[in-house]
Amino acid sequence: MNFKDNHIISTRDLSREMIDHILDTAERMEPIARGEQRSDLLSGKILAILFFEPSTRTRMSFETAMLRLGGDVLNLGSIDASSIAKGETLADTVRVVDGYVDAIVLRHPKEGAALLASEFSGVPVLNAGDGAGHHPTQTLLDLYTIRRESQLDGLKIALAGDLKYGRTVHSLCYALSLYGAQITLISPKELRMPEEIVNDIAARGAVITESDSIEEAIADVDVLYMTRIQKERFPDPAEYRKVANKLKITMETLKNARPELKIMHPLPRVNEIDTEIDDTPHACYFKQAFYGVPVRMALLGLVLGAIE
Amino acid sequence: MVKETELRVRRIKNGTVIDHITAGRALNVLKILGLPDSSEGVVSVLINSHGKYGKKDVVKIENRELKVEEVDRIALIAPNATINIIRDFKVIQKKKVHIPSFVEGVVGCINPNCISNSNEPITSKFKVSTEDTDIKLRCSYCGRVISENIAEHLL
């Protein structure tokens, strides 16, 4: 399978075979990601980090991945201090930067920005989140976490929180549909998964059910994927508090959970997972954050042609 | 005796007649085709004309034969339209419009946060699909779907 010079824009562009290949490659990268082995696989290669909005975790994860493979990183730095503040288009920025580097990682507040960048770039573009659109590397690391910590085939998963605006859960659902997952959607009615996406993923083979209670759904799932409910989505703070507290996981919430249940979260969390959970075998979110490194190492190695 | 409608919009010697346009959409059709700026001949428009199957609009364009693929874009807002190519007052070709699978630069995305609505050097792009008789446009950039009031989003 040849990923060389491919852009990574959306998980919807990836077949199950392609995803499996990326996850297999990530598994081989894990000892290097942990610092147990050294690698110069990407020695001499430079990765541009173009982040038009802040995301410390994703940025550091990409930087770590590149550095662990012996490559270098060039950071655009603060938008306020760059040519973008002078009104340069994204298309022009990309055309300039692609002359300096071997690959570009882009995060941008506008939906579709990564696809636009790929149209103007001569080097591979990796989408690190564009607006409420796609965040494929997050989805891949989520899948990798599920494969490592639970099981991808025959998976029963509950997604809880902001399913309306949460791009991570949208992309994850599309990818999980390739694996025939049974998906339970748990959210307040204001933040339900858009019908369009539910129809799309059902048409792709996933079994979808909806619930408004974590307690009801938890006994029957292998993975509970929490997302943060964003306060700013609610015009009335009282409404937010009502919903936020309803979807909080505590030890009490887990009393009917399977012993092997894994709890995931793209982080940062606010108060939706009680810190008491952190020390239980259910907590998987910090491992999940680490797994971003081998997954991004695999992607960089593949699109730069250092790995087949 | 000459009928009143023939007095209002005369027959054309050479050009294209777009018939059976959904009533009220003729001006949108002109917009899609860049008319009348892009035609040297007279462009005539009938709005709410009485046809066999109820009201319809008709557009007549003199001295310009529109290509089928050029006109297919109007299928987005008038899927029952027919194109008649006229030469020397005779209809030499009559075709129904076909819904294209892809359109570029015709419709603007409804998502204000879509990159296609910013100051970038790109044109809007949509994949077109049909479900029963409904037309759906999916933005190639942000994925947002337009399924209603497509005419309102014409560029």
PDB file of N, CA, C and O in Angstrom, chain A residues 235-259:
ATOM      1  N   PRO A 235     -27.161  29.424  25.488  1.00  0.00           N
ATOM      2  CA  PRO A 235     -27.457  30.817  25.804  1.00  0.00           C
ATOM      3  C   PRO A 235     -27.786  31.010  27.293  1.00  0.00           C
ATOM      4  O   PRO A 235     -27.518  32.056  27.873  1.00  0.00           O
ATOM      5  N   ASP A 236     -28.327  29.958  27.929  1.00  0.00           N
ATOM      6  CA  ASP A 236     -28.717  30.062  29.338  1.00  0.00           C
ATOM      7  C   ASP A 236     -27.770  29.206  30.195  1.00  0.00           C
ATOM      8  O   ASP A 236     -27.736  27.982  30.061  1.00  0.00           O
ATOM      9  N   PRO A 237     -26.986  29.823  31.084  1.00  0.00           N
ATOM     10  CA  PRO A 237     -26.024  29.064  31.902  1.00  0.00           C
ATOM     11  C   PRO A 237     -26.696  27.970  32.740  1.00  0.00           C
ATOM     12  O   PRO A 237     -26.103  26.919  32.990  1.00  0.00           O
ATOM     13  N   ALA A 238     -27.945  28.218  33.165  1.00  0.00           N
ATOM     14  CA  ALA A 238     -28.664  27.227  33.977  1.00  0.00           C
ATOM     15  C   ALA A 238     -28.910  25.955  33.164  1.00  0.00           C
ATOM     16  O   ALA A 238     -28.794  24.835  33.670  1.00  0.00           O
ATOM     17  N   GLU A 239     -29.234  26.139  31.895  1.00  0.00           N
ATOM     18  CA  GLU A 239     -29.457  24.993  30.995  1.00  0.00           C
ATOM     19  C   GLU A 239     -28.170  24.188  30.838  1.00  0.00           C
ATOM     20  O   GLU A 239     -28.166  22.960  30.816  1.00  0.00           O
ATOM     21  N   TYR A 240     -27.053  24.908  30.730  1.00  0.00           N
ATOM     22  CA  TYR A 240     -25.757  24.240  30.595  1.00  0.00           C
ATOM     23  C   TYR A 240     -25.460  23.382  31.814  1.00  0.00           C
ATOM     24  O   TYR A 240     -25.087  22.213  31.706  1.00  0.00           O
ATOM     25  N   ARG A 241     -25.664  23.975  33.006  1.00  0.00           N
ATOM     26  CA  ARG A 241     -25.344  23.246  34.244  1.00  0.00           C
ATOM     27  C   ARG A 241     -26.178  21.974  34.374  1.00  0.00           C
ATOM     28  O   ARG A 241     -25.683  20.923  34.773  1.00  0.00           O
ATOM     29  N   LYS A 242     -27.436  22.105  33.970  1.00  0.00           N
ATOM     30  CA  LYS A 242     -28.349  20.960  34.060  1.00  0.00           C
ATOM     31  C   LYS A 242     -27.821  19.794  33.211  1.00  0.00           C
ATOM     32  O   LYS A 242     -27.743  18.653  33.652  1.00  0.00           O
ATOM     33  N   VAL A 243     -27.446  20.127  32.007  1.00  0.00           N
ATOM     34  CA  VAL A 243     -26.999  19.114  31.051  1.00  0.00           C
ATOM     35  C   VAL A 243     -25.617  18.579  31.429  1.00  0.00           C
ATOM     36  O   VAL A 243     -25.364  17.382  31.402  1.00  0.00           O
ATOM     37  N   ALA A 244     -24.733  19.509  31.797  1.00  0.00           N
ATOM     38  CA  ALA A 244     -23.355  19.117  32.105  1.00  0.00           C
ATOM     39  C   ALA A 244     -23.328  18.135  33.277  1.00  0.00           C
ATOM     40  O   ALA A 244     -22.584  17.148  33.264  1.00  0.00           O
ATOM     41  N   ASN A 245     -24.140  18.388  34.282  1.00  0.00           N
ATOM     42  CA  ASN A 245     -24.149  17.504  35.439  1.00  0.00           C
ATOM     43  C   ASN A 245     -24.772  16.154  35.118  1.00  0.00           C
ATOM     44  O   ASN A 245     -24.401  15.139  35.690  1.00  0.00           O
ATOM     45  N   LYS A 246     -25.706  16.160  34.188  1.00  0.00           N
ATOM     46  CA  LYS A 246     -26.382  14.921  33.826  1.00  0.00           C
ATOM     47  C   LYS A 246     -25.424  13.973  33.116  1.00  0.00           C
ATOM     48  O   LYS A 246     -25.537  12.753  33.227  1.00  0.00           O
ATOM     49  N   LEU A 247     -24.491  14.534  32.391  1.00  0.00           N
ATOM     50  CA  LEU A 247     -23.572  13.694  31.626  1.00  0.00           C
ATOM     51  C   LEU A 247     -22.188  13.644  32.272  1.00  0.00           C
ATOM     52  O   LEU A 247     -21.184  13.625  31.597  1.00  0.00           O
ATOM     53  N   LYS A 248     -22.190  13.610  33.579  1.00  0.00           N
ATOM     54  CA  LYS A 248     -20.907  13.501  34.286  1.00  0.00           C
ATOM     55  C   LYS A 248     -20.692  12.046  34.706  1.00  0.00           C
ATOM     56  O   LYS A 248     -21.613  11.407  35.219  1.00  0.00           O
ATOM     57  N   ILE A 249     -19.488  11.546  34.503  1.00  0.00           N
ATOM     58  CA  ILE A 249     -19.211  10.173  34.919  1.00  0.00           C
ATOM     59  C   ILE A 249     -18.550  10.179  36.298  1.00  0.00           C
ATOM     60  O   ILE A 249     -17.519  10.828  36.498  1.00  0.00           O
ATOM     61  N   THR A 250     -19.166   9.440  37.211  1.00  0.00           N
ATOM     62  CA  THR A 250     -18.591   9.279  38.550  1.00  0.00           C
ATOM     63  C   THR A 250     -18.455   7.775  38.814  1.00  0.00           C
ATOM     64  O   THR A 250     -18.871   6.955  37.982  1.00  0.00           O
ATOM     65  N   MET A 251     -17.930   7.422  39.945  1.00  0.00           N
ATOM     66  CA  MET A 251     -17.826   6.000  40.308  1.00  0.00           C
ATOM     67  C   MET A 251     -19.223   5.369  40.346  1.00  0.00           C
ATOM     68  O   MET A 251     -19.401   4.208  39.986  1.00  0.00           O
ATOM     69  N   GLU A 252     -20.203   6.179  40.764  1.00  0.00           N
ATOM     70  CA  GLU A 252     -21.587   5.712  40.847  1.00  0.00           C
ATOM     71  C   GLU A 252     -22.106   5.353  39.444  1.00  0.00           C
ATOM     72  O   GLU A 252     -22.791   4.339  39.268  1.00  0.00           O
ATOM     73  N   THR A 253     -21.746   6.161  38.472  1.00  0.00           N
ATOM     74  CA  THR A 253     -22.196   5.913  37.095  1.00  0.00           C
ATOM     75  C   THR A 253     -21.705   4.554  36.609  1.00  0.00           C
ATOM     76  O   THR A 253     -22.344   3.894  35.798  1.00  0.00           O
ATOM     77  N   LEU A 254     -20.549   4.168  37.113  1.00  0.00           N
ATOM     78  CA  LEU A 254     -19.893   2.965  36.592  1.00  0.00           C
ATOM     79  C   LEU A 254     -20.305   1.674  37.305  1.00  0.00           C
ATOM     80  O   LEU A 254     -19.757   0.615  37.022  1.00  0.00           O
ATOM     81  N   LYS A 255     -21.256   1.775  38.227  1.00  0.00           N
ATOM     82  CA  LYS A 255     -21.522   0.576  39.049  1.00  0.00           C
ATOM     83  C   LYS A 255     -22.038  -0.610  38.229  1.00  0.00           C
ATOM     84  O   LYS A 255     -21.814  -1.756  38.597  1.00  0.00           O
ATOM     85  N   ASN A 256     -22.693  -0.330  37.093  1.00  0.00           N
ATOM     86  CA  ASN A 256     -23.169  -1.432  36.242  1.00  0.00           C
ATOM     87  C   ASN A 256     -22.251  -1.696  35.044  1.00  0.00           C
ATOM     88  O   ASN A 256     -22.609  -2.463  34.151  1.00  0.00           O
ATOM     89  N   ALA A 257     -21.114  -1.037  35.038  1.00  0.00           N
ATOM     90  CA  ALA A 257     -20.237  -1.173  33.861  1.00  0.00           C
ATOM     91  C   ALA A 257     -19.529  -2.519  33.849  1.00  0.00           C
ATOM     92  O   ALA A 257     -19.315  -3.135  34.903  1.00  0.00           O
ATOM     93  N   ARG A 258     -19.179  -2.966  32.650  1.00  0.00           N
ATOM     94  CA  ARG A 258     -18.368  -4.184  32.549  1.00  0.00           C
ATOM     95  C   ARG A 258     -16.977  -3.897  33.113  1.00  0.00           C
ATOM     96  O   ARG A 258     -16.460  -2.787  32.957  1.00  0.00           O
ATOM     97  N   PRO A 259     -16.334  -4.914  33.720  1.00  0.00           N
ATOM     98  CA  PRO A 259     -14.986  -4.668  34.269  1.00  0.00           C
ATOM     99  C   PRO A 259     -14.017  -4.197  33.194  1.00  0.00           C
ATOM    100  O   PRO A 259     -13.102  -3.417  33.455  1.00  0.00           O
TER     101      PRO A 259
END
